[in-house]
């Protein structure tokens, strides 16, 4: 046991920042891919492409959780975020009839302001997390930090209210998409009825619904008046 402890201690001392392991290299590469997908998600002008790149970003986060030995969190990430949130986003795009191709409305022209706000928010988030967990120690002898037992206890004891609030928020987004879709259909039907009423010929001008010319009645010499005018005068 003493020899094994000595060997483990020597291996831990020989491992440093300049000699990363395979897991650490994979973690860094997956993190770069995830970061690139997130940047493309917020910069592309095609909404469907943004949703698909969001799938890549969320999938990269799931792989990061697997590399951190948090298997339960990784599968929750795949099932809930990739399998539900992105599908809800795509359904919202279809129900609201959002443009599939490039949309000029997707770019508000405030890129620098948005970049400044994003950097400030990221810096504040990193500072809050580091300050909150600076003196936190993980008990390696107990249950794993990403196990089902620890995660379930934390989720349904400390974070149950935010979890339910997120569920209500997703439900409200789905109901809002349905309401917007029904309103768009009603407006389209009203516009179609108005166009049909405007294009119909008026009976006062002697027109008929099936006539190609608006003034097709007998008064104006249209269809149905087979006798020439000169023959009528001769008959009189």
PDB file of C-alpha atoms in Angstrom, residues 21-39 53-68 74 77-78:
ATOM      1  CA  UNK A  21      -3.490  13.832 -20.609  1.00  0.00           C
ATOM      2  CA  UNK A  22      -5.622  12.591 -23.470  1.00  0.00           C
ATOM      3  CA  UNK A  23      -8.819  13.511 -21.646  1.00  0.00           C
ATOM      4  CA  UNK A  24      -7.612  17.071 -21.150  1.00  0.00           C
ATOM      5  CA  UNK A  25      -6.662  17.410 -24.821  1.00  0.00           C
ATOM      6  CA  UNK A  26     -10.054  16.048 -25.880  1.00  0.00           C
ATOM      7  CA  UNK A  27     -11.753  18.436 -23.452  1.00  0.00           C
ATOM      8  CA  UNK A  28      -9.912  21.394 -25.013  1.00  0.00           C
ATOM      9  CA  UNK A  29     -10.692  20.366 -28.609  1.00  0.00           C
ATOM     10  CA  UNK A  30     -14.372  19.748 -27.906  1.00  0.00           C
ATOM     11  CA  UNK A  31     -14.525  23.077 -26.094  1.00  0.00           C
ATOM     12  CA  UNK A  32     -13.131  24.887 -29.148  1.00  0.00           C
ATOM     13  CA  UNK A  33     -15.670  23.203 -31.422  1.00  0.00           C
ATOM     14  CA  UNK A  34     -18.491  24.091 -29.023  1.00  0.00           C
ATOM     15  CA  UNK A  35     -17.339  27.696 -28.826  1.00  0.00           C
ATOM     16  CA  UNK A  36     -17.172  27.960 -32.619  1.00  0.00           C
ATOM     17  CA  UNK A  37     -20.681  26.507 -32.992  1.00  0.00           C
ATOM     18  CA  UNK A  38     -22.018  28.965 -30.411  1.00  0.00           C
ATOM     19  CA  UNK A  39     -20.434  31.900 -32.271  1.00  0.00           C
ATOM     20  CA  UNK A  53     -25.650  25.002 -35.003  1.00  0.00           C
ATOM     21  CA  UNK A  54     -27.287  25.242 -31.582  1.00  0.00           C
ATOM     22  CA  UNK A  55     -27.627  21.449 -31.707  1.00  0.00           C
ATOM     23  CA  UNK A  56     -23.860  21.200 -32.282  1.00  0.00           C
ATOM     24  CA  UNK A  57     -23.135  23.562 -29.376  1.00  0.00           C
ATOM     25  CA  UNK A  58     -25.415  21.701 -26.966  1.00  0.00           C
ATOM     26  CA  UNK A  59     -24.028  18.358 -28.117  1.00  0.00           C
ATOM     27  CA  UNK A  60     -20.513  19.614 -27.448  1.00  0.00           C
ATOM     28  CA  UNK A  61     -21.539  20.513 -23.918  1.00  0.00           C
ATOM     29  CA  UNK A  62     -22.874  16.989 -23.453  1.00  0.00           C
ATOM     30  CA  UNK A  63     -19.498  15.573 -24.530  1.00  0.00           C
ATOM     31  CA  UNK A  64     -17.770  17.886 -22.060  1.00  0.00           C
ATOM     32  CA  UNK A  65     -19.957  16.527 -19.274  1.00  0.00           C
ATOM     33  CA  UNK A  66     -19.020  12.985 -20.284  1.00  0.00           C
ATOM     34  CA  UNK A  67     -15.338  13.866 -20.108  1.00  0.00           C
ATOM     35  CA  UNK A  68     -15.944  15.259 -16.607  1.00  0.00           C
ATOM     36  CA  UNK A  74     -24.653  14.582 -20.142  1.00  0.00           C
ATOM     37  CA  UNK A  77     -28.346  17.615 -21.741  1.00  0.00           C
ATOM     38  CA  UNK A  78     -29.014  15.452 -24.799  1.00  0.00           C
TER      39      UNK A  78
END
